[in-house]
PDB file of C-alpha atoms in Angstrom:
ATOM      1  CA  UNK J   1     -32.048   2.634 -34.803  1.00 73.00           C
ATOM      2  CA  UNK J   2     -29.230   4.946 -35.950  1.00 85.00           C
ATOM      3  CA  UNK J   3     -27.829   6.038 -39.571  1.00 87.00           C
ATOM      4  CA  UNK J   4     -26.173   2.794 -41.389  1.00 90.00           C
ATOM      5  CA  UNK J   5     -28.722   0.115 -39.654  1.00 90.00           C
ATOM      6  CA  UNK J   6     -26.604   0.515 -36.503  1.00 91.00           C
ATOM      7  CA  UNK J   7     -28.447   0.182 -33.107  1.00 93.00           C
ATOM      8  CA  UNK J   8     -28.214   2.830 -30.433  1.00 88.00           C
ATOM      9  CA  UNK J   9     -28.075   1.656 -26.987  1.00 86.00           C
ATOM     10  CA  UNK J  10     -28.819   3.571 -23.673  1.00 83.00           C
ATOM     11  CA  UNK J  11     -27.183   2.835 -20.564  1.00 81.00           C
ATOM     12  CA  UNK J  12     -29.969   2.614 -17.600  1.00 79.00           C
ATOM     13  CA  UNK J  13     -27.325   2.170 -14.734  1.00 84.00           C
ATOM     14  CA  UNK J  14     -23.772   2.873 -14.734  1.00 89.00           C
ATOM     15  CA  UNK J  15     -21.077   2.272 -11.951  1.00 91.00           C
ATOM     16  CA  UNK J  16     -18.128   1.965 -13.996  1.00 93.00           C
ATOM     17  CA  UNK J  17     -16.572   3.031 -17.233  1.00 93.00           C
ATOM     18  CA  UNK J  18     -13.223   3.135 -19.108  1.00 95.00           C
ATOM     19  CA  UNK J  19     -11.416   6.287 -17.960  1.00 94.00           C
ATOM     20  CA  UNK J  20      -8.014   7.720 -19.176  1.00 95.00           C
ATOM     21  CA  UNK J  21      -4.955   9.522 -17.101  1.00 94.00           C
ATOM     22  CA  UNK J  22      -4.382  11.366 -19.976  1.00 92.00           C
ATOM     23  CA  UNK J  23      -0.779  12.643 -19.055  1.00 94.00           C
ATOM     24  CA  UNK J  24       0.557   9.255 -18.088  1.00 93.00           C
ATOM     25  CA  UNK J  25      -1.261   7.666 -21.164  1.00 91.00           C
ATOM     26  CA  UNK J  26      -2.842   4.655 -18.943  1.00 95.00           C
ATOM     27  CA  UNK J  27      -6.408   3.644 -19.042  1.00 96.00           C
ATOM     28  CA  UNK J  28      -8.201   1.375 -16.734  1.00 96.00           C
ATOM     29  CA  UNK J  29     -11.809   0.577 -15.854  1.00 96.00           C
ATOM     30  CA  UNK J  30     -13.172   2.252 -12.654  1.00 96.00           C
ATOM     31  CA  UNK J  31     -15.705   3.122 -10.871  1.00 96.00           C
ATOM     32  CA  UNK J  32     -17.533   6.333 -10.921  1.00 95.00           C
ATOM     33  CA  UNK J  33     -18.188   7.426  -7.493  1.00 95.00           C
ATOM     34  CA  UNK J  34     -19.995  10.903  -8.066  1.00 94.00           C
ATOM     35  CA  UNK J  35     -20.785  13.525 -10.517  1.00 94.00           C
ATOM     36  CA  UNK J  36     -19.377  17.039  -9.301  1.00 96.00           C
ATOM     37  CA  UNK J  37     -19.940  19.241 -12.003  1.00 96.00           C
ATOM     38  CA  UNK J  38     -22.340  19.899 -15.241  1.00 94.00           C
ATOM     39  CA  UNK J  39     -22.026  23.028 -17.100  1.00 94.00           C
ATOM     40  CA  UNK J  40     -25.359  22.355 -18.829  1.00 94.00           C
ATOM     41  CA  UNK J  41     -27.888  21.786 -15.661  1.00 93.00           C
ATOM     42  CA  UNK J  42     -27.381  21.780 -11.950  1.00 95.00           C
ATOM     43  CA  UNK J  43     -30.192  19.281 -11.920  1.00 95.00           C
ATOM     44  CA  UNK J  44     -27.938  16.756 -13.507  1.00 93.00           C
ATOM     45  CA  UNK J  45     -25.843  17.133 -10.857  1.00 94.00           C
ATOM     46  CA  UNK J  46     -27.883  16.683  -7.896  1.00 95.00           C
ATOM     47  CA  UNK J  47     -29.506  13.507  -9.860  1.00 93.00           C
ATOM     48  CA  UNK J  48     -25.844  11.990 -10.508  1.00 91.00           C
ATOM     49  CA  UNK J  49     -26.832  11.608 -14.271  1.00 91.00           C
ATOM     50  CA  UNK J  50     -24.118  10.759 -16.236  1.00 90.00           C
ATOM     51  CA  UNK J  51     -24.047  12.746 -19.610  1.00 89.00           C
ATOM     52  CA  UNK J  52     -20.958  13.710 -21.836  1.00 88.00           C
ATOM     53  CA  UNK J  53     -18.885  16.230 -20.736  1.00 91.00           C
ATOM     54  CA  UNK J  54     -19.926  15.599 -17.097  1.00 93.00           C
ATOM     55  CA  UNK J  55     -16.949  15.940 -14.577  1.00 95.00           C
ATOM     56  CA  UNK J  56     -17.097  13.026 -12.377  1.00 96.00           C
ATOM     57  CA  UNK J  57     -14.831  11.412  -9.505  1.00 96.00           C
ATOM     58  CA  UNK J  58     -13.634   7.905  -9.870  1.00 96.00           C
ATOM     59  CA  UNK J  59     -11.835   5.558  -8.043  1.00 96.00           C
ATOM     60  CA  UNK J  60      -8.170   6.171  -8.260  1.00 94.00           C
ATOM     61  CA  UNK J  61      -6.826   2.621  -6.867  1.00 95.00           C
ATOM     62  CA  UNK J  62      -6.118   0.918 -10.317  1.00 96.00           C
ATOM     63  CA  UNK J  63      -4.474   4.280 -11.315  1.00 95.00           C
ATOM     64  CA  UNK J  64      -2.596   4.084  -8.032  1.00 94.00           C
ATOM     65  CA  UNK J  65      -1.263   0.604  -8.769  1.00 94.00           C
ATOM     66  CA  UNK J  66      -0.501   1.066 -12.008  1.00 94.00           C
ATOM     67  CA  UNK J  67       2.015   4.093 -10.892  1.00 94.00           C
ATOM     68  CA  UNK J  68       3.402   2.151  -7.974  1.00 91.00           C
ATOM     69  CA  UNK J  69       4.233  -0.783 -10.326  1.00 91.00           C
ATOM     70  CA  UNK J  70       5.581   1.456 -13.406  1.00 93.00           C
ATOM     71  CA  UNK J  71       7.838   3.894 -11.571  1.00 91.00           C
ATOM     72  CA  UNK J  72       8.377   1.729  -8.506  1.00 88.00           C
ATOM     73  CA  UNK J  73       7.297   4.593  -5.954  1.00 85.00           C
ATOM     74  CA  UNK J  74       4.919   4.417  -3.106  1.00 86.00           C
ATOM     75  CA  UNK J  75       2.237   7.245  -3.652  1.00 85.00           C
ATOM     76  CA  UNK J  76       0.485   8.637  -0.333  1.00 83.00           C
ATOM     77  CA  UNK J  77       3.343   8.330   1.788  1.00 83.00           C
ATOM     78  CA  UNK J  78       5.138  11.863   3.705  1.00 82.00           C
ATOM     79  CA  UNK J  79       8.581  12.304   2.793  1.00 80.00           C
ATOM     80  CA  UNK J  80       9.674  11.627   6.430  1.00 79.00           C
ATOM     81  CA  UNK J  81       7.779   8.819   7.012  1.00 78.00           C
ATOM     82  CA  UNK J  82       8.775   5.253   6.163  1.00 73.00           C
ATOM     83  CA  UNK J  83       6.609   2.730   3.757  1.00 67.00           C
ATOM     84  CA  UNK J  84       4.933  -0.044   5.497  1.00 68.00           C
ATOM     85  CA  UNK J  85       6.672  -2.898   4.511  1.00 69.00           C
ATOM     86  CA  UNK J  86       4.256  -5.975   3.981  1.00 62.00           C
ATOM     87  CA  UNK J  87       6.602  -8.221   1.451  1.00 65.00           C
ATOM     88  CA  UNK J  88       9.775  -7.356  -0.343  1.00 71.00           C
ATOM     89  CA  UNK J  89       9.532  -8.587  -3.982  1.00 80.00           C
ATOM     90  CA  UNK J  90      13.089  -9.489  -5.631  1.00 88.00           C
ATOM     91  CA  UNK J  91      13.765  -7.487  -8.653  1.00 90.00           C
ATOM     92  CA  UNK J  92      16.613  -7.882 -11.382  1.00 93.00           C
ATOM     93  CA  UNK J  93      19.434  -5.510 -12.305  1.00 94.00           C
ATOM     94  CA  UNK J  94      17.325  -4.926 -15.570  1.00 95.00           C
ATOM     95  CA  UNK J  95      14.104  -3.970 -13.627  1.00 92.00           C
ATOM     96  CA  UNK J  96      16.011  -1.839 -11.205  1.00 92.00           C
ATOM     97  CA  UNK J  97      18.133   0.118 -13.721  1.00 94.00           C
ATOM     98  CA  UNK J  98      14.409   0.779 -15.547  1.00 94.00           C
ATOM     99  CA  UNK J  99      12.889   1.873 -12.698  1.00 92.00           C
ATOM    100  CA  UNK J 100      15.581   4.305 -11.941  1.00 93.00           C
ATOM    101  CA  UNK J 101      15.761   5.838 -15.489  1.00 94.00           C
ATOM    102  CA  UNK J 102      11.870   6.409 -14.983  1.00 92.00           C
ATOM    103  CA  UNK J 103      12.029   8.128 -11.889  1.00 89.00           C
ATOM    104  CA  UNK J 104      14.427  10.951 -13.214  1.00 85.00           C
TER     105      UNK J 104
END
């Protein structure tokens, strides 16, 4: 029990969380893959303990999907290569104009 009659809950097993991509103002629920750094103790890195301020590696797939839909640009393709053509979705002139403005 905490102040004000509220209850404190402890997360015993966490595999996902709500993470934000600060520069793009995008928040998604993603999987936590690994704990890479903890300023307080290296033991917490070895045991992969999640605490406040720990640096973690998260799955980037939801952020990648958002980026590709928001800007209309595929990520992870080298400049000389072409994207694998899976499906071509028709886009209206308004959507194409909006994507062009975002890519500037």
